[in-house]
Amino acid sequence: MNRPDPNTKSVQIGTELVRPDRPDIEAIQQRAEAATRGPWIAAPTESPGNHTIDSENSPYGIVTVWDAQEDIVKPAATAAFIAHARTDVPALCDYAEAMEARVKELEEQRDHPGFATNPGALGRRA
């Protein structure tokens, strides 16, 4: 039986094994760590339609989303997305690393000589 490359993660769709490209989680984490500390807060400015992203750790705004074209830019939603990214991105990186560790653990169990190969017995040993 041909084994997939263990360095690539996969998703089983029917009988087909699909391996998406792995994002560079370490580089993403480095960018997140280099950014202004969070949490970040999105708030409307004194100018109607504009929103700023501030940090609790800085007296200055990080970025302002301008209401150039409300139907295209969506300043409130964009500002909220940017503000949440400061904590969402590190959380997703941690989750991805935990899932990769779990996949590796399950692959090692699967490759153990006593592991059941019956699809109805997944997770059980023969």
mmCIF file with all atom_site columns, C-alpha atoms in Angstrom:
data_model
loop_
_atom_site.group_PDB
_atom_site.id
_atom_site.type_symbol
_atom_site.label_atom_id
_atom_site.label_alt_id
_atom_site.label_comp_id
_atom_site.label_asym_id
_atom_site.label_entity_id
_atom_site.label_seq_id
_atom_site.pdbx_PDB_ins_code
_atom_site.Cartn_x
_atom_site.Cartn_y
_atom_site.Cartn_z
_atom_site.occupancy
_atom_site.B_iso_or_equiv
_atom_site.pdbx_formal_charge
_atom_site.auth_seq_id
_atom_site.auth_comp_id
_atom_site.auth_asym_id
_atom_site.auth_atom_id
_atom_site.pdbx_PDB_model_num
ATOM 1   C CA . MET A 1 1   ? 0.000   0.000  0.000  1.00 0.00 ? 1   MET A CA 1
ATOM 2   C CA . ASN A 1 2   ? 1.365   3.440  -0.904 1.00 0.00 ? 2   ASN A CA 1
ATOM 3   C CA . ARG A 1 3   ? 1.578   5.657  2.166  1.00 0.00 ? 3   ARG A CA 1
ATOM 4   C CA . PRO A 1 4   ? 1.085   9.417  1.746  1.00 0.00 ? 4   PRO A CA 1
ATOM 5   C CA . ASP A 1 5   ? 3.992   11.710 2.529  1.00 0.00 ? 5   ASP A CA 1
ATOM 6   C CA . PRO A 1 6   ? 3.886   12.125 6.349  1.00 0.00 ? 6   PRO A CA 1
ATOM 7   C CA . ASN A 1 7   ? 5.032   15.743 6.031  1.00 0.00 ? 7   ASN A CA 1
ATOM 8   C CA . THR A 1 8   ? 1.844   16.681 4.198  1.00 0.00 ? 8   THR A CA 1
ATOM 9   C CA . LYS A 1 9   ? -1.568  16.754 5.880  1.00 0.00 ? 9   LYS A CA 1
ATOM 10  C CA . SER A 1 10  ? -4.538  15.184 4.162  1.00 0.00 ? 10  SER A CA 1
ATOM 11  C CA . VAL A 1 11  ? -8.297  15.095 4.057  1.00 0.00 ? 11  VAL A CA 1
ATOM 12  C CA . GLN A 1 12  ? -10.170 11.947 3.036  1.00 0.00 ? 12  GLN A CA 1
ATOM 13  C CA . ILE A 1 13  ? -13.019 12.639 0.622  1.00 0.00 ? 13  ILE A CA 1
ATOM 14  C CA . GLY A 1 14  ? -14.635 9.342  -0.274 1.00 0.00 ? 14  GLY A CA 1
ATOM 15  C CA . THR A 1 15  ? -11.742 7.168  -1.388 1.00 0.00 ? 15  THR A CA 1
ATOM 16  C CA . GLU A 1 16  ? -9.634  10.122 -2.544 1.00 0.00 ? 16  GLU A CA 1
ATOM 17  C CA . LEU A 1 17  ? -6.903  11.544 -0.311 1.00 0.00 ? 17  LEU A CA 1
ATOM 18  C CA . VAL A 1 18  ? -6.688  15.340 -0.650 1.00 0.00 ? 18  VAL A CA 1
ATOM 19  C CA . ARG A 1 19  ? -3.658  17.139 0.793  1.00 0.00 ? 19  ARG A CA 1
ATOM 20  C CA . PRO A 1 20  ? -4.036  20.917 1.016  1.00 0.00 ? 20  PRO A CA 1
ATOM 21  C CA . ASP A 1 21  ? -0.920  23.060 1.098  1.00 0.00 ? 21  ASP A CA 1
ATOM 22  C CA . ARG A 1 22  ? 0.178   23.721 4.666  1.00 0.00 ? 22  ARG A CA 1
ATOM 23  C CA . PRO A 1 23  ? 0.373   27.421 5.505  1.00 0.00 ? 23  PRO A CA 1
ATOM 24  C CA . ASP A 1 24  ? 3.643   28.558 7.063  1.00 0.00 ? 24  ASP A CA 1
ATOM 25  C CA . ILE A 1 25  ? 2.312   28.625 10.623 1.00 0.00 ? 25  ILE A CA 1
ATOM 26  C CA . GLU A 1 26  ? 5.677   29.607 12.081 1.00 0.00 ? 26  GLU A CA 1
ATOM 27  C CA . ALA A 1 27  ? 5.897   32.683 9.812  1.00 0.00 ? 27  ALA A CA 1
ATOM 28  C CA . ILE A 1 28  ? 2.302   33.607 10.650 1.00 0.00 ? 28  ILE A CA 1
ATOM 29  C CA . GLN A 1 29  ? 3.094   33.337 14.365 1.00 0.00 ? 29  GLN A CA 1
ATOM 30  C CA . GLN A 1 30  ? 6.195   35.523 13.941 1.00 0.00 ? 30  GLN A CA 1
ATOM 31  C CA . ARG A 1 31  ? 4.157   38.217 12.193 1.00 0.00 ? 31  ARG A CA 1
ATOM 32  C CA . ALA A 1 32  ? 1.525   38.069 14.938 1.00 0.00 ? 32  ALA A CA 1
ATOM 33  C CA . GLU A 1 33  ? 4.159   38.318 17.681 1.00 0.00 ? 33  GLU A CA 1
ATOM 34  C CA . ALA A 1 34  ? 5.825   41.279 15.946 1.00 0.00 ? 34  ALA A CA 1
ATOM 35  C CA . ALA A 1 35  ? 2.560   43.248 15.706 1.00 0.00 ? 35  ALA A CA 1
ATOM 36  C CA . THR A 1 36  ? 1.336   45.682 18.358 1.00 0.00 ? 36  THR A CA 1
ATOM 37  C CA . ARG A 1 37  ? 0.274   43.754 21.451 1.00 0.00 ? 37  ARG A CA 1
ATOM 38  C CA . GLY A 1 38  ? -3.418  43.140 21.854 1.00 0.00 ? 38  GLY A CA 1
ATOM 39  C CA . PRO A 1 39  ? -6.188  42.930 22.439 1.00 0.00 ? 39  PRO A CA 1
ATOM 40  C CA . TRP A 1 40  ? -7.266  45.366 19.772 1.00 0.00 ? 40  TRP A CA 1
ATOM 41  C CA . ILE A 1 41  ? -10.539 47.260 19.843 1.00 0.00 ? 41  ILE A CA 1
ATOM 42  C CA . ALA A 1 42  ? -12.566 48.532 16.876 1.00 0.00 ? 42  ALA A CA 1
ATOM 43  C CA . ALA A 1 43  ? -14.484 51.739 17.523 1.00 0.00 ? 43  ALA A CA 1
ATOM 44  C CA . PRO A 1 44  ? -16.169 54.452 15.467 1.00 0.00 ? 44  PRO A CA 1
ATOM 45  C CA . THR A 1 45  ? -14.289 57.733 15.200 1.00 0.00 ? 45  THR A CA 1
ATOM 46  C CA . GLU A 1 46  ? -15.694 61.242 15.452 1.00 0.00 ? 46  GLU A CA 1
ATOM 47  C CA . SER A 1 47  ? -15.947 61.263 11.652 1.00 0.00 ? 47  SER A CA 1
ATOM 48  C CA . PRO A 1 48  ? -19.171 59.468 10.685 1.00 0.00 ? 48  PRO A CA 1
ATOM 49  C CA . GLY A 1 49  ? -18.592 56.104 9.017  1.00 0.00 ? 49  GLY A CA 1
ATOM 50  C CA . ASN A 1 50  ? -14.913 55.843 9.959  1.00 0.00 ? 50  ASN A CA 1
ATOM 51  C CA . HIS A 1 51  ? -13.627 53.247 12.407 1.00 0.00 ? 51  HIS A CA 1
ATOM 52  C CA . THR A 1 52  ? -10.297 52.980 14.165 1.00 0.00 ? 52  THR A CA 1
ATOM 53  C CA . ILE A 1 53  ? -8.501  49.986 15.600 1.00 0.00 ? 53  ILE A CA 1
ATOM 54  C CA . ASP A 1 54  ? -6.850  50.765 18.932 1.00 0.00 ? 54  ASP A CA 1
ATOM 55  C CA . SER A 1 55  ? -4.767  48.710 21.319 1.00 0.00 ? 55  SER A CA 1
ATOM 56  C CA . GLU A 1 56  ? -5.227  48.713 25.063 1.00 0.00 ? 56  GLU A CA 1
ATOM 57  C CA . ASN A 1 57  ? -1.427  48.906 25.201 1.00 0.00 ? 57  ASN A CA 1
ATOM 58  C CA . SER A 1 58  ? -0.953  52.014 23.057 1.00 0.00 ? 58  SER A CA 1
ATOM 59  C CA . PRO A 1 59  ? -2.225  55.580 23.325 1.00 0.00 ? 59  PRO A CA 1
ATOM 60  C CA . TYR A 1 60  ? -2.299  55.813 19.516 1.00 0.00 ? 60  TYR A CA 1
ATOM 61  C CA . GLY A 1 61  ? -4.627  54.233 16.984 1.00 0.00 ? 61  GLY A CA 1
ATOM 62  C CA . ILE A 1 62  ? -3.203  51.338 15.002 1.00 0.00 ? 62  ILE A CA 1
ATOM 63  C CA . VAL A 1 63  ? -5.198  51.880 11.819 1.00 0.00 ? 63  VAL A CA 1
ATOM 64  C CA . THR A 1 64  ? -8.301  53.700 10.631 1.00 0.00 ? 64  THR A CA 1
ATOM 65  C CA . VAL A 1 65  ? -10.782 52.264 8.148  1.00 0.00 ? 65  VAL A CA 1
ATOM 66  C CA . TRP A 1 66  ? -12.257 55.126 6.141  1.00 0.00 ? 66  TRP A CA 1
ATOM 67  C CA . ASP A 1 67  ? -15.790 55.217 4.798  1.00 0.00 ? 67  ASP A CA 1
ATOM 68  C CA . ALA A 1 68  ? -14.751 55.720 1.171  1.00 0.00 ? 68  ALA A CA 1
ATOM 69  C CA . GLN A 1 69  ? -17.564 53.650 -0.317 1.00 0.00 ? 69  GLN A CA 1
ATOM 70  C CA . GLU A 1 70  ? -19.821 52.020 2.268  1.00 0.00 ? 70  GLU A CA 1
ATOM 71  C CA . ASP A 1 71  ? -21.123 49.478 -0.256 1.00 0.00 ? 71  ASP A CA 1
ATOM 72  C CA . ILE A 1 72  ? -17.571 48.255 -0.992 1.00 0.00 ? 72  ILE A CA 1
ATOM 73  C CA . VAL A 1 73  ? -15.419 48.930 2.077  1.00 0.00 ? 73  VAL A CA 1
ATOM 74  C CA . LYS A 1 74  ? -17.816 48.020 4.929  1.00 0.00 ? 74  LYS A CA 1
ATOM 75  C CA . PRO A 1 75  ? -15.761 49.982 7.489  1.00 0.00 ? 75  PRO A CA 1
ATOM 76  C CA . ALA A 1 76  ? -17.421 48.676 10.673 1.00 0.00 ? 76  ALA A CA 1
ATOM 77  C CA . ALA A 1 77  ? -17.166 45.012 9.653  1.00 0.00 ? 77  ALA A CA 1
ATOM 78  C CA . THR A 1 78  ? -13.637 45.469 8.294  1.00 0.00 ? 78  THR A CA 1
ATOM 79  C CA . ALA A 1 79  ? -12.492 47.201 11.486 1.00 0.00 ? 79  ALA A CA 1
ATOM 80  C CA . ALA A 1 80  ? -14.038 44.433 13.611 1.00 0.00 ? 80  ALA A CA 1
ATOM 81  C CA . PHE A 1 81  ? -12.317 41.784 11.487 1.00 0.00 ? 81  PHE A CA 1
ATOM 82  C CA . ILE A 1 82  ? -8.920  43.488 11.815 1.00 0.00 ? 82  ILE A CA 1
ATOM 83  C CA . ALA A 1 83  ? -9.342  43.980 15.560 1.00 0.00 ? 83  ALA A CA 1
ATOM 84  C CA . HIS A 1 84  ? -10.324 40.337 16.123 1.00 0.00 ? 84  HIS A CA 1
ATOM 85  C CA . ALA A 1 85  ? -7.457  39.103 13.938 1.00 0.00 ? 85  ALA A CA 1
ATOM 86  C CA . ARG A 1 86  ? -5.019  40.133 16.687 1.00 0.00 ? 86  ARG A CA 1
ATOM 87  C CA . THR A 1 87  ? -6.305  37.352 18.944 1.00 0.00 ? 87  THR A CA 1
ATOM 88  C CA . ASP A 1 88  ? -7.917  35.068 16.336 1.00 0.00 ? 88  ASP A CA 1
ATOM 89  C CA . VAL A 1 89  ? -4.708  34.454 14.355 1.00 0.00 ? 89  VAL A CA 1
ATOM 90  C CA . PRO A 1 90  ? -2.616  33.237 17.316 1.00 0.00 ? 90  PRO A CA 1
ATOM 91  C CA . ALA A 1 91  ? -5.555  31.106 18.509 1.00 0.00 ? 91  ALA A CA 1
ATOM 92  C CA . LEU A 1 92  ? -5.912  29.517 15.062 1.00 0.00 ? 92  LEU A CA 1
ATOM 93  C CA . CYS A 1 93  ? -2.155  28.847 14.890 1.00 0.00 ? 93  CYS A CA 1
ATOM 94  C CA . ASP A 1 94  ? -2.287  27.136 18.298 1.00 0.00 ? 94  ASP A CA 1
ATOM 95  C CA . TYR A 1 95  ? -5.294  25.102 17.176 1.00 0.00 ? 95  TYR A CA 1
ATOM 96  C CA . ALA A 1 96  ? -3.595  24.089 13.905 1.00 0.00 ? 96  ALA A CA 1
ATOM 97  C CA . GLU A 1 97  ? -0.505  22.928 15.795 1.00 0.00 ? 97  GLU A CA 1
ATOM 98  C CA . ALA A 1 98  ? -2.653  20.915 18.218 1.00 0.00 ? 98  ALA A CA 1
ATOM 99  C CA . MET A 1 99  ? -4.522  19.304 15.305 1.00 0.00 ? 99  MET A CA 1
ATOM 100 C CA . GLU A 1 100 ? -1.242  18.475 13.537 1.00 0.00 ? 100 GLU A CA 1
ATOM 101 C CA . ALA A 1 101 ? 0.011   16.802 16.720 1.00 0.00 ? 101 ALA A CA 1
ATOM 102 C CA . ARG A 1 102 ? -3.239  14.823 16.993 1.00 0.00 ? 102 ARG A CA 1
ATOM 103 C CA . VAL A 1 103 ? -3.067  13.748 13.334 1.00 0.00 ? 103 VAL A CA 1
ATOM 104 C CA . LYS A 1 104 ? 0.516   12.577 13.860 1.00 0.00 ? 104 LYS A CA 1
ATOM 105 C CA . GLU A 1 105 ? -0.558  10.627 16.949 1.00 0.00 ? 105 GLU A CA 1
ATOM 106 C CA . LEU A 1 106 ? -3.439  8.983  15.075 1.00 0.00 ? 106 LEU A CA 1
ATOM 107 C CA . GLU A 1 107 ? -1.207  8.160  12.093 1.00 0.00 ? 107 GLU A CA 1
ATOM 108 C CA . GLU A 1 108 ? 1.277   6.503  14.448 1.00 0.00 ? 108 GLU A CA 1
ATOM 109 C CA . GLN A 1 109 ? -1.555  4.488  16.003 1.00 0.00 ? 109 GLN A CA 1
ATOM 110 C CA . ARG A 1 110 ? -2.835  3.567  12.552 1.00 0.00 ? 110 ARG A CA 1
ATOM 111 C CA . ASP A 1 111 ? 0.616   2.347  11.521 1.00 0.00 ? 111 ASP A CA 1
ATOM 112 C CA . HIS A 1 112 ? 0.957   0.183  14.652 1.00 0.00 ? 112 HIS A CA 1
ATOM 113 C CA . PRO A 1 113 ? 0.871   -3.530 13.721 1.00 0.00 ? 113 PRO A CA 1
ATOM 114 C CA . GLY A 1 114 ? -2.081  -4.231 16.048 1.00 0.00 ? 114 GLY A CA 1
ATOM 115 C CA . PHE A 1 115 ? -4.305  -1.416 14.786 1.00 0.00 ? 115 PHE A CA 1
ATOM 116 C CA . ALA A 1 116 ? -7.638  -2.508 13.294 1.00 0.00 ? 116 ALA A CA 1
ATOM 117 C CA . THR A 1 117 ? -7.989  -1.633 9.613  1.00 0.00 ? 117 THR A CA 1
ATOM 118 C CA . ASN A 1 118 ? -11.734 -2.260 9.461  1.00 0.00 ? 118 ASN A CA 1
ATOM 119 C CA . PRO A 1 119 ? -13.336 1.173  8.776  1.00 0.00 ? 119 PRO A CA 1
ATOM 120 C CA . GLY A 1 120 ? -16.072 0.291  11.277 1.00 0.00 ? 120 GLY A CA 1
ATOM 121 C CA . ALA A 1 121 ? -13.458 -0.231 13.985 1.00 0.00 ? 121 ALA A CA 1
ATOM 122 C CA . LEU A 1 122 ? -11.552 3.035  13.661 1.00 0.00 ? 122 LEU A CA 1
ATOM 123 C CA . GLY A 1 123 ? -9.758  3.823  16.853 1.00 0.00 ? 123 GLY A CA 1
ATOM 124 C CA . ARG A 1 124 ? -9.963  0.239  18.117 1.00 0.00 ? 124 ARG A CA 1
ATOM 125 C CA . ARG A 1 125 ? -7.157  -2.273 18.052 1.00 0.00 ? 125 ARG A CA 1
ATOM 126 C CA . ALA A 1 126 ? -7.652  -5.759 16.627 1.00 0.00 ? 126 ALA A CA 1
#
